Short mmCIF file of C-alpha atoms in Angstrom, two decimals:
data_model
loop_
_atom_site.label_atom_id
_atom_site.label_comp_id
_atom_site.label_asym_id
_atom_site.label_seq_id
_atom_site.Cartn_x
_atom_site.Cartn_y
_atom_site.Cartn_z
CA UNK E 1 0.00 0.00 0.00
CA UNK E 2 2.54 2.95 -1.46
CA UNK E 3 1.94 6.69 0.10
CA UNK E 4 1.31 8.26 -3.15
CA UNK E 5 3.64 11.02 -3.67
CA UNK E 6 1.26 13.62 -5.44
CA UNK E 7 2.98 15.78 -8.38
CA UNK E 8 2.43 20.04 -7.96
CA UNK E 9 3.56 22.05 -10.88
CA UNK E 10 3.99 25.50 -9.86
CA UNK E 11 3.77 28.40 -12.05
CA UNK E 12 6.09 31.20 -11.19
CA UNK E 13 8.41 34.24 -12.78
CA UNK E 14 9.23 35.17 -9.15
CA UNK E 15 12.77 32.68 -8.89
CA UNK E 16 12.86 33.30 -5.57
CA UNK E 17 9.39 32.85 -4.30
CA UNK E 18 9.21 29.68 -7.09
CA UNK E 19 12.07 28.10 -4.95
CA UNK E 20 10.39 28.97 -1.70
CA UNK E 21 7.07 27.65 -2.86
CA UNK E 22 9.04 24.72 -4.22
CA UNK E 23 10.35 24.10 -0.59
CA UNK E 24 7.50 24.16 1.20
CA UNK E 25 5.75 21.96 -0.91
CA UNK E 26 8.25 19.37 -1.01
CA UNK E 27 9.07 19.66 2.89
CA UNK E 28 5.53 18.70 2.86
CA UNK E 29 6.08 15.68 0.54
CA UNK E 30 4.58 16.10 -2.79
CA UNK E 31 6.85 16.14 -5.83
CA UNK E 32 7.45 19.64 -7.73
CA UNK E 33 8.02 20.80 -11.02
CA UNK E 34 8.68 24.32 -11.71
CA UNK E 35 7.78 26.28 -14.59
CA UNK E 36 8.29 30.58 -15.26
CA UNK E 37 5.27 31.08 -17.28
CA UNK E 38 1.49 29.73 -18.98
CA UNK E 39 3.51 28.29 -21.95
CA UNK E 40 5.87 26.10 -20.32
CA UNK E 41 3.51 24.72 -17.79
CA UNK E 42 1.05 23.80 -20.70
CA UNK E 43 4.04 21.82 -21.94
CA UNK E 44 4.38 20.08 -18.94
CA UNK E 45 1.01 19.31 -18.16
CA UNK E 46 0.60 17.77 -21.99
CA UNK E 47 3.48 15.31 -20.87
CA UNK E 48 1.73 14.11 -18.08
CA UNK E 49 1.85 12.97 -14.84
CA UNK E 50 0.97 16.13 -13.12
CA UNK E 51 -1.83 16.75 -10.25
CA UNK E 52 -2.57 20.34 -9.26
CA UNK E 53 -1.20 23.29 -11.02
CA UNK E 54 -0.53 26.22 -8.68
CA UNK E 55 -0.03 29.14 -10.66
CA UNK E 56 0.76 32.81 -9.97
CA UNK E 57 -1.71 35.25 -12.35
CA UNK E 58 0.60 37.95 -13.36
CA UNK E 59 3.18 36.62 -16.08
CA UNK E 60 4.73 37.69 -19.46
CA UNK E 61 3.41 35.42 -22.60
CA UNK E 62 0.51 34.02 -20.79
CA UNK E 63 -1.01 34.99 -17.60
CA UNK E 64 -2.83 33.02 -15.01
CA UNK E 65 -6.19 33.41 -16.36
CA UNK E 66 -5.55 32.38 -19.76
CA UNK E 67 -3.51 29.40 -18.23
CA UNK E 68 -6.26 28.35 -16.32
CA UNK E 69 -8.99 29.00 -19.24
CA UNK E 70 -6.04 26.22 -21.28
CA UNK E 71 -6.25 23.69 -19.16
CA UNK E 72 -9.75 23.85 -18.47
CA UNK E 73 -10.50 23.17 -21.87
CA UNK E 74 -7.93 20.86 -22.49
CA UNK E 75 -7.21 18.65 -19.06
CA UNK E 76 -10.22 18.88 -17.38
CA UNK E 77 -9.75 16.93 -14.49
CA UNK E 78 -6.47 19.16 -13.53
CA UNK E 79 -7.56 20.82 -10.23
CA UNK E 80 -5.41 24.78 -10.39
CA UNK E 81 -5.17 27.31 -7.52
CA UNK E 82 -4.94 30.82 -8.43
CA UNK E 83 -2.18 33.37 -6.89
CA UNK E 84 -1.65 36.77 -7.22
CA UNK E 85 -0.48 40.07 -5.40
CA UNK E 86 -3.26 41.68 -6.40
CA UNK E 87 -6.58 40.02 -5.15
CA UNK E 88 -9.94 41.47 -4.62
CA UNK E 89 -13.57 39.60 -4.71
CA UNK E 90 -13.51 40.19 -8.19
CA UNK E 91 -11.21 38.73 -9.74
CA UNK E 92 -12.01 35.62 -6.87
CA UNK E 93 -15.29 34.99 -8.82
CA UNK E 94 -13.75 35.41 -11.90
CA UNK E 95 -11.16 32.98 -11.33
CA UNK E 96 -13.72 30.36 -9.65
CA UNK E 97 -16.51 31.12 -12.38
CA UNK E 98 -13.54 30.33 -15.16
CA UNK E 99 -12.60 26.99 -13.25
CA UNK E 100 -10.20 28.05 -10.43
CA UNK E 101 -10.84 25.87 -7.35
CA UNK E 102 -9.49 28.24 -5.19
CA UNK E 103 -7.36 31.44 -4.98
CA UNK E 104 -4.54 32.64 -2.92
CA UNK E 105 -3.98 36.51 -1.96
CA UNK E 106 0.15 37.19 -1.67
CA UNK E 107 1.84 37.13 1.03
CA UNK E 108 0.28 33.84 2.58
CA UNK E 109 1.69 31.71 5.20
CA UNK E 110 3.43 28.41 4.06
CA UNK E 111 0.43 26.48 5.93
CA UNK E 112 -2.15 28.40 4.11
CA UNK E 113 -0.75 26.94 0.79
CA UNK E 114 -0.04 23.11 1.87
CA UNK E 115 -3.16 22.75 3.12
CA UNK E 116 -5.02 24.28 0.00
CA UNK E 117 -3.24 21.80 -1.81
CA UNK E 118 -3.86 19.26 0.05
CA UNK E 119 -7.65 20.05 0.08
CA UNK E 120 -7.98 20.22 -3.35
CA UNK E 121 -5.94 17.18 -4.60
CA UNK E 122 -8.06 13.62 -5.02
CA UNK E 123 -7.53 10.86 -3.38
CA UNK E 124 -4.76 8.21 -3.85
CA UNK E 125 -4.23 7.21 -7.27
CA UNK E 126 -5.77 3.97 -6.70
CA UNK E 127 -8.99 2.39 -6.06
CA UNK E 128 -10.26 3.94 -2.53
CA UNK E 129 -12.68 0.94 -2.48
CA UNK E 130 -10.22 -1.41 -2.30
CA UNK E 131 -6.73 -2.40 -0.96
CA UNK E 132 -3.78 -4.08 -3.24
CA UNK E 133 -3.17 -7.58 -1.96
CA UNK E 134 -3.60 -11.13 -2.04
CA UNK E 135 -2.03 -12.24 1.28
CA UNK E 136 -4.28 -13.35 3.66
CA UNK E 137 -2.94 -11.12 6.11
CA UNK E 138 -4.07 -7.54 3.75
CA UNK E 139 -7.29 -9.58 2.81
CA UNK E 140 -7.83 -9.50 6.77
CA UNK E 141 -6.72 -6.04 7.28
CA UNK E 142 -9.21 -4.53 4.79
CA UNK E 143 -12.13 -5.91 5.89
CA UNK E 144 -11.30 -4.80 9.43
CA UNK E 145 -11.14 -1.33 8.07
CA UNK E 146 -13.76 -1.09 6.75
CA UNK E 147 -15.94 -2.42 9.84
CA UNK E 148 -13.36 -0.02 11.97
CA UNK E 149 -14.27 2.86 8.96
CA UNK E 150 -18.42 2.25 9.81
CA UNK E 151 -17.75 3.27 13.66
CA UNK E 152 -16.45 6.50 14.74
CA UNK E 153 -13.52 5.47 17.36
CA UNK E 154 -10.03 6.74 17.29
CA UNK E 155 -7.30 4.26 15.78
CA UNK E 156 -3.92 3.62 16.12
CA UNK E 157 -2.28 2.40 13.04
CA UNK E 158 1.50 1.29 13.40
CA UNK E 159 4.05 -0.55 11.82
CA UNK E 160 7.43 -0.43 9.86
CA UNK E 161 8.01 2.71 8.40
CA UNK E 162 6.71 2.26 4.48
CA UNK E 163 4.50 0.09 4.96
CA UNK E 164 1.63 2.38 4.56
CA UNK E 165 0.04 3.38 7.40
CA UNK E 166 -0.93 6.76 6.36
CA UNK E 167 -2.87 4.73 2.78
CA UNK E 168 -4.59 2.61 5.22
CA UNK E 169 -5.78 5.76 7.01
CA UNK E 170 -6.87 7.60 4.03
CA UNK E 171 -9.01 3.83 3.52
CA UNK E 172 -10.66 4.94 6.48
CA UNK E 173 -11.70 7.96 6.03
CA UNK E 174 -12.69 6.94 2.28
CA UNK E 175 -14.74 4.11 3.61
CA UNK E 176 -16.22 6.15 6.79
CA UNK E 177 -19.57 8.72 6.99
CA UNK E 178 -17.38 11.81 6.99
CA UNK E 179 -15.69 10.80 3.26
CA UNK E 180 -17.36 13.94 1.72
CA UNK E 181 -15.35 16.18 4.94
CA UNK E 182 -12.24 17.06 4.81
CA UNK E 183 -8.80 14.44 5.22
CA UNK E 184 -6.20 16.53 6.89
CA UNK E 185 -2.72 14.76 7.96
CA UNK E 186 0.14 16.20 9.46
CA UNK E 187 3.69 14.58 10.32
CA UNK E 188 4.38 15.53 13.82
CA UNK E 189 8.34 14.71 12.56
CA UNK E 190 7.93 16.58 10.13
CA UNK E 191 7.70 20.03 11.85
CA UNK E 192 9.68 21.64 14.53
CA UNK E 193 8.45 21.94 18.16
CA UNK E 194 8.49 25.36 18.13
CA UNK E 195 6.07 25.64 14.95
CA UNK E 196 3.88 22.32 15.65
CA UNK E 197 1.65 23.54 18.69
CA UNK E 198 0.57 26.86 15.79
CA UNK E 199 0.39 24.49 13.53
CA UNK E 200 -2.10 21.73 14.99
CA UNK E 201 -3.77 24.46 16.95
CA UNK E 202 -3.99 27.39 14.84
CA UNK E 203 -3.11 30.88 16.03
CA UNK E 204 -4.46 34.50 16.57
CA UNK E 205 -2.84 37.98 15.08
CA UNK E 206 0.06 38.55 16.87
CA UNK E 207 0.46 35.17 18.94
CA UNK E 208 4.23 35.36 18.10
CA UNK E 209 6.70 37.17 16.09
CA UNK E 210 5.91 37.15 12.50
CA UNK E 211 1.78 36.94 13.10
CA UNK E 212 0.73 39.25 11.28
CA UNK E 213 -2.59 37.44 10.72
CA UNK E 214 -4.79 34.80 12.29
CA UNK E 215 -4.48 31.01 10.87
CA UNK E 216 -6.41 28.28 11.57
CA UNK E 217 -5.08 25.06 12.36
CA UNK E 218 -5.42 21.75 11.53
CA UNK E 219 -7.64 20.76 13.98
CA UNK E 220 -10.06 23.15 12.82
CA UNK E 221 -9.66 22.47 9.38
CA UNK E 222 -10.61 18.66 9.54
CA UNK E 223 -13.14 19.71 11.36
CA UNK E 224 -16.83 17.71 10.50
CA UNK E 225 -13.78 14.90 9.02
CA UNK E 226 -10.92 12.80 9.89
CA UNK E 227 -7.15 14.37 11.06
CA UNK E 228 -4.80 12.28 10.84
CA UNK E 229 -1.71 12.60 13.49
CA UNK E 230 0.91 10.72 11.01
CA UNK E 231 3.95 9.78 13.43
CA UNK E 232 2.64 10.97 16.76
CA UNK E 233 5.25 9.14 18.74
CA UNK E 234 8.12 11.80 17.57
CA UNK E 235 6.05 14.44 19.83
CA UNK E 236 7.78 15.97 22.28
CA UNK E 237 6.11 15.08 25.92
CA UNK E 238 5.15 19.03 26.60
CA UNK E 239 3.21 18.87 23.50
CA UNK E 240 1.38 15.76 24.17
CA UNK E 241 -0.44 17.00 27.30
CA UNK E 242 -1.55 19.69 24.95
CA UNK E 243 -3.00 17.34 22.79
CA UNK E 244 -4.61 15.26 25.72
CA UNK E 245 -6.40 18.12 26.32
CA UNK E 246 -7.79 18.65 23.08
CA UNK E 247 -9.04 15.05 22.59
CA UNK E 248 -11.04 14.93 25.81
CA UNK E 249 -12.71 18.18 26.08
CA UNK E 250 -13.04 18.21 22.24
CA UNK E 251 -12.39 22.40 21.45
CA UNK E 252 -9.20 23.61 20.95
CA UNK E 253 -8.12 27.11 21.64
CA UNK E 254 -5.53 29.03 18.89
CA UNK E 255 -2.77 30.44 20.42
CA UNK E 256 -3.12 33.81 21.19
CA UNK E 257 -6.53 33.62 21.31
CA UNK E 258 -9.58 32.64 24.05
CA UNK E 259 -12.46 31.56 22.22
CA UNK E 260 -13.01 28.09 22.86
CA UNK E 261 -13.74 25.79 19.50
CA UNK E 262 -15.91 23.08 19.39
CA UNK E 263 -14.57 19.72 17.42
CA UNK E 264 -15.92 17.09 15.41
CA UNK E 265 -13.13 15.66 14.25
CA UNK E 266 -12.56 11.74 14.14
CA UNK E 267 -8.52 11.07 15.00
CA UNK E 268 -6.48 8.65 13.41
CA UNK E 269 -2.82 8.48 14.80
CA UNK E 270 0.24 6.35 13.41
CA UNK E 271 3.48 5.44 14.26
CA UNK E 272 6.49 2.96 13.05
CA UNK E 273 7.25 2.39 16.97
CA UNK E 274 6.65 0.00 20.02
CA UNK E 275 4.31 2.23 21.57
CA UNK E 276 3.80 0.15 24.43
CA UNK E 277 7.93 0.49 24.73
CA UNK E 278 7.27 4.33 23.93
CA UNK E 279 5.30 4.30 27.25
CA UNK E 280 7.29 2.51 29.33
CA UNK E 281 10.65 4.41 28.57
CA UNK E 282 8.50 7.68 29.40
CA UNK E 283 9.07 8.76 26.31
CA UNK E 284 5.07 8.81 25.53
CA UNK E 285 2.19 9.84 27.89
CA UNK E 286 0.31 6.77 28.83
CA UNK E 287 -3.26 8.51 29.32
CA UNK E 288 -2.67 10.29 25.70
CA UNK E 289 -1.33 6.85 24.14
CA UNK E 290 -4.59 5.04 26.11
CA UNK E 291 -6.83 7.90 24.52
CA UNK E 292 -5.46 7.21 21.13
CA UNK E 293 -5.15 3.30 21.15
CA UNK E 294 -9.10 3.14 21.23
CA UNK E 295 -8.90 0.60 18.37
CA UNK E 296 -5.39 -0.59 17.08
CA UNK E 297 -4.19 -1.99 14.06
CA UNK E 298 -1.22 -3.23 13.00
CA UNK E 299 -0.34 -3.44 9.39
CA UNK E 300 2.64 -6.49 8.67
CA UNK E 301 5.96 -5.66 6.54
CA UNK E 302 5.60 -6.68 3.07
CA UNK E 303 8.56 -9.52 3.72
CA UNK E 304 5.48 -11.25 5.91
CA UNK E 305 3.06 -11.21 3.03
CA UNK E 306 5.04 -11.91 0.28
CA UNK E 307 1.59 -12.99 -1.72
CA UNK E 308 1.28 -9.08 -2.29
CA UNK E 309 4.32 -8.17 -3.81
CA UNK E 310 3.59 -9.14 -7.36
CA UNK E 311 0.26 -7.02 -7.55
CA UNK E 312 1.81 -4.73 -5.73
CA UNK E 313 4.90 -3.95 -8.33
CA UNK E 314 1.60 -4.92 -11.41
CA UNK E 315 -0.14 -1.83 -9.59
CA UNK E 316 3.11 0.63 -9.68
CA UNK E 317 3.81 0.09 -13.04
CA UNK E 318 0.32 0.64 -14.36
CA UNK E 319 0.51 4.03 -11.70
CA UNK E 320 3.66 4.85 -13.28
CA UNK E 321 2.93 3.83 -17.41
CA UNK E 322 2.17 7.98 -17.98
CA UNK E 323 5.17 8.78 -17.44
CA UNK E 324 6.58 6.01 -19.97
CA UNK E 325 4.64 6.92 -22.62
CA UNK E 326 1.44 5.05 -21.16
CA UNK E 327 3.13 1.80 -21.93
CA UNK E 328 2.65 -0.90 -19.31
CA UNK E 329 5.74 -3.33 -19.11
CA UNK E 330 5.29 -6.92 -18.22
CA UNK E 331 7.94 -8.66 -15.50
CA UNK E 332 10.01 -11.07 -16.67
CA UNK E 333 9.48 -14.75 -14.89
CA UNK E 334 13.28 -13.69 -13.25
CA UNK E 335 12.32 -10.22 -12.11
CA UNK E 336 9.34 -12.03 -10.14
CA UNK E 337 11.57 -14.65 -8.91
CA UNK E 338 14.01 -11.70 -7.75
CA UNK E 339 11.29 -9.11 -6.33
CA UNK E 340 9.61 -12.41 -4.01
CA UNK E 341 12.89 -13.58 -3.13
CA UNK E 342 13.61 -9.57 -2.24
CA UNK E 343 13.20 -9.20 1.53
CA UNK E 344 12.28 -5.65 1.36
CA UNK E 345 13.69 -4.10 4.10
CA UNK E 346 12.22 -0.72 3.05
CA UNK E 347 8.49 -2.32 2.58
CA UNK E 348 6.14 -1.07 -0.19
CA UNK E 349 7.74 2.09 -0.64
CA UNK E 350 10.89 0.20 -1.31
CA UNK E 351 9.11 -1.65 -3.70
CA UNK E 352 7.87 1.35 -5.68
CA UNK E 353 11.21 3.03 -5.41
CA UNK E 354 12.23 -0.14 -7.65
CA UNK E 355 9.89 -0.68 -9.90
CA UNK E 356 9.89 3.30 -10.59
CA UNK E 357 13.90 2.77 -11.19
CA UNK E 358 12.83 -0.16 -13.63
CA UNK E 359 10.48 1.63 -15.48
CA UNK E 360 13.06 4.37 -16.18
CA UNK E 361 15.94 1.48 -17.40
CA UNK E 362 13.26 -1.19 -19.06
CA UNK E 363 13.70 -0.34 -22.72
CA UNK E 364 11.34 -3.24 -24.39
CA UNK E 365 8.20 -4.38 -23.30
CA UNK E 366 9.51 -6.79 -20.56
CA UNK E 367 11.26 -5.25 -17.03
CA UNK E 368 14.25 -8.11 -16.55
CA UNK E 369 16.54 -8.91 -13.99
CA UNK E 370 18.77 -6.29 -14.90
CA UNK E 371 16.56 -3.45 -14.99
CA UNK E 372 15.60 -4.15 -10.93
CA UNK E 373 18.16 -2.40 -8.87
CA UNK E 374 17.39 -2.91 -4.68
CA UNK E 375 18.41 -0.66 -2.20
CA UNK E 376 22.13 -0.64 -0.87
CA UNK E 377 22.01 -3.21 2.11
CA UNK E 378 23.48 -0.47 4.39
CA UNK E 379 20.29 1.22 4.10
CA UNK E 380 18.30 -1.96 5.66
CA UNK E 381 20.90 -2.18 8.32
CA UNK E 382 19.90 1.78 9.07
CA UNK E 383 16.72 0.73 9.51
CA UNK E 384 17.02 -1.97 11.92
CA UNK E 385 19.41 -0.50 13.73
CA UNK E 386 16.19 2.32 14.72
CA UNK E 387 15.34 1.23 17.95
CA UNK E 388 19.42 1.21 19.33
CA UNK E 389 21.61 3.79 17.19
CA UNK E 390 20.42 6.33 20.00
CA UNK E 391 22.78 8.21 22.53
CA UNK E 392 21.07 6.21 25.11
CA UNK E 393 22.20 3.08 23.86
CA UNK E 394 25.42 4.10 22.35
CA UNK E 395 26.38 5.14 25.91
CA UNK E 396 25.59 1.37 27.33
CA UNK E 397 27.56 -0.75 24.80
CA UNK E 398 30.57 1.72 25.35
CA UNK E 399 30.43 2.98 21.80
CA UNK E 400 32.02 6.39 21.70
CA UNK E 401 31.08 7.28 18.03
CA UNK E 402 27.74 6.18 18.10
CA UNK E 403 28.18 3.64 15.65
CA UNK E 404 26.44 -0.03 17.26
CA UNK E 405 28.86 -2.00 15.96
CA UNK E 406 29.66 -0.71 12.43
CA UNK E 407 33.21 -0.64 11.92
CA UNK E 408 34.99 2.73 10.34
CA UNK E 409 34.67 1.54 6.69
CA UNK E 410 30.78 1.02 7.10
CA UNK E 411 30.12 3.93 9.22
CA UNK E 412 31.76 6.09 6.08
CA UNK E 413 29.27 4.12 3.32
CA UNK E 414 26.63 4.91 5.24
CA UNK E 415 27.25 8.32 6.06
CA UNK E 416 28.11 8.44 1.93
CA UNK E 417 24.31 7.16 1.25
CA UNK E 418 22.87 9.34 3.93
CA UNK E 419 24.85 12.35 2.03
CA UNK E 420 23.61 10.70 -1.60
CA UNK E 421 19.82 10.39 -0.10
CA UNK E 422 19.86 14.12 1.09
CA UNK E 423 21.05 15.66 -2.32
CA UNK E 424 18.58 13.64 -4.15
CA UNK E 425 15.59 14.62 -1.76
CA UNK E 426 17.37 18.46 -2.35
CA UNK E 427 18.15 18.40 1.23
CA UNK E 428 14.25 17.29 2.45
CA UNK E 429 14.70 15.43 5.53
CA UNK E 430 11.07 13.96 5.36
CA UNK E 431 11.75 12.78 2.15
CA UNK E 432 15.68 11.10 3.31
CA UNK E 433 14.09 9.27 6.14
CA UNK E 434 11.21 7.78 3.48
CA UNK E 435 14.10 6.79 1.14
CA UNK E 436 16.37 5.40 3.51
CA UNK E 437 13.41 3.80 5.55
CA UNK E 438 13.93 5.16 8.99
CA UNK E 439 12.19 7.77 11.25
CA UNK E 440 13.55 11.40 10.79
CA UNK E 441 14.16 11.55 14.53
CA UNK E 442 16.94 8.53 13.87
CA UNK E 443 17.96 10.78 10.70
CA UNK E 444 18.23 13.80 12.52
CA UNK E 445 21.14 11.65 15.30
CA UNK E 446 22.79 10.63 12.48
CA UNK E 447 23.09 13.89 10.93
CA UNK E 448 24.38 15.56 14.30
CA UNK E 449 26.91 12.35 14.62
CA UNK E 450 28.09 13.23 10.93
CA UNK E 451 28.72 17.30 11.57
CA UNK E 452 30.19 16.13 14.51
CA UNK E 453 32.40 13.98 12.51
CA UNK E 454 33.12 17.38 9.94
CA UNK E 455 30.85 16.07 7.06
CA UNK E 456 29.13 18.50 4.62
CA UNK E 457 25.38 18.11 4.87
CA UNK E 458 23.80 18.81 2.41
CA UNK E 459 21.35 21.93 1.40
CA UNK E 460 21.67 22.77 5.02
CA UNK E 461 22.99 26.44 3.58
CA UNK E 462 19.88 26.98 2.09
CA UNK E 463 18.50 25.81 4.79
CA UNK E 464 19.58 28.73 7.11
CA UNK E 465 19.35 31.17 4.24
CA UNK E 466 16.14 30.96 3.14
#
């Protein structure tokens, strides 16, 4: 069950703010293509594979409007958000009467524009009715949803990171009353402390420095539908009381602000942890993990139902054929043989990391052995070394670099993938820890053990700077 990694083409002459929006959309983990003008992106768009345009108005050769009156006409289906400096009701109706499914007034906060995006993109590129799968085990675990989906009670989805717990909650949802509300997830690794309280929350003018203008969060926007709490074991303890709160007296207050909200939100929470371990280490509140663990689930790696990987990879490449001229390849009897006998350390999103790399190399109708390339087996020791490669238990085996038990040469190939991953997520971290199949909290030690160590990190320049 593969997160689907949504494409957003933005349309901007702005370099800067195109590389800003750029950022923030891909910190929030949708792919990005960038375009300067109407022309381009209708280039673009004609090749395929794109999702939502977002599209500034004001541009030399053609504008906006006329790019939105394009693909209107010509790619229906293509949902595009409108901004512009210079907004007024006006040329809001216009925009929305010509197509527009919504329209952003500049400046806007980084929020405002994810979860636009968000709101407006469809559902999973697959059938939302069903779940990929012939194991017994995914055969169980969809007919559970869907009985979990009919009652309103808060779940607890875990499991190995890429597996796909956030799919299975969008299932949910899907299959659930409030499917015609709104599906809003957040990755509670994905933001910093200091930003994730505004963020779930939602804030007042002049909460904090930089303000300037009241936000809802995402608490109220779900509200009436389902929010999903993707990762909630890599919240920090002062932050989970917070939320406590919230779930049992159902309002939330923004920050800044003293108007109490009322909430009908369903939650759905995930994690890739032992949250029972979580608890006992004190690392996670056990009233807030007992609020949230209403219903559990747990979804099995892909290595334990090895009866889905061939539909699995069938499903990616059909997903994938638009961007390979719509042709579907077939797998050889040897690249089935290879991807069962595969033991997929990374899970599904492994998977589709491979059959996306053999879609790019197969040049015939057939994917062979040669055109499947698995992931470095460094990166499957990174993930199973999650639970240990902590200070904590560095500090009780003796280890003074940190390492648990990798000798120099190994520590250096893995700090060379970890370097590799980063330039090829342009310095994401959310997108690393997905590639390299561990939680960003383990990403973020090993990146403090590597500047430690005087390696270069990657994009963290632009990090600072921008």
């Amino acid at each position: 069950m593969p997160s689907t990694k949504h494409t957003v083409l933005v349309v901007e002459d702005d370099a800067a703010l195109a590389e800003a929006l750029s950022d923030t959309l891909e910190l929030a983990g949708y792919t990005v293509k960038l375009v300067s003008d109407g022309e381009d992106a209708i280039t673009v768009i004609e090749k395929g594979g794109v999702d939502i345009v977002v599209s500034d108005v004001h541009m030399k050769r053609m504008d906006g409007h006329s790019l939105l009156k394009q693909i209107k006409a010509r790619f229906a289906d293509t949902p595009v958000i409108l901004m512009t400096a210079y907004g007024s009701i006006e040329k809001a109706v216009e925009a929305m009467r010509d197509g527009a499914v919504d329209y952003l007034v500049k400046p806007f906060e980084a929020e405002v524009l994810v979860n636009m995006v968000g709101c407006n993109l469809s559902s999973p590129n697959h059938d939302v009715n069903r779940m990929i799968g012939d194991s017994p085990a995914t055969q169980e675990l969809s007919s559970l949803a869907r009985r979990v989906a009919a009652k309103d009670v808060t779940v607890m989805i875990t499991g190995e990171s890429g597996t796909g717990k956030e799919v299975l909650a969008q299932y949910i949802h899907n299959n659930s009353a409030r499917a015609g509300k709104s599906f809003v997830a957040i990755n509670c690794a994905a933001i910093p402390e200091n930003m994730l309280e505004a963020t779930l929350f939602g804030y007042e003018k002049g909460a904090f420095t930089g303000a300037y203008k009241a936000c809802p969060g995402k608490f109220e926007l779900a509200n009436g539908g389902t929010l999903l709490l993707d990762e909630i074991s890599e919240m920090e303890p002062g932050l989970q009381s917070k939320l406590l709160r919230v779930l049992q007296e159902r309002v939330v207050e923004r920050l800044g602000g003293n108007r109490a909200i009322e909430l009908d939100v369903r939650v759905l929470a995930t994690s890739n942890r032992d949250m029972p371990a979580e608890v006992a280490a004190g690392r996670f509140r056990e009233d807030l993990f007992y609020r949230l663990n209403v219903f559990p689930i747990h979804i099995q790696p892909l290595r334990a139902r090895r009866e889905d990987i061939l539909p699995l990879a069938e499903f990616m490449l059909s997903k994938h054929a638009d961007n390979n001229a719509g042709n579907i390849p077939a797998l050889s009897k040897a690249a089935r043989e290879a991807l069962l006998q595969h033991d997929w350390p990374g899970n599904v999103r492994e998977l589709e990391n491979v059959m996306q790399r053999a879609m790019v190399l197969c040049e015939g109708s057939e994917i062979s052995l040669a055109d499947l390339h698995f992931e470095s087996v460094t990166i499957g020791q990174l993930r199973n070394a999650e639970n240990t490669d902590t200070p904590a238990a560095s500090e009780e085996s003796g280890s003074t670099d940190g390492a648990a038990g990798l000798n120099g040469d190994l520590r250096q190939r893995e700090w060379q993938i970890i370097v590799e991953a980063l330039r090829q997520a342009r310095g994401s971290r959310k997108a690393t820890a997905e590639k390299l199949g561990i939680s960003q909290r383990t990403l973020r030690y090993k990146l403090a053990r590597m500047r430690e160590a005087g390696v270069s990190i990657p994009g963290e320049f632009d990090a600072q700077t921008a």
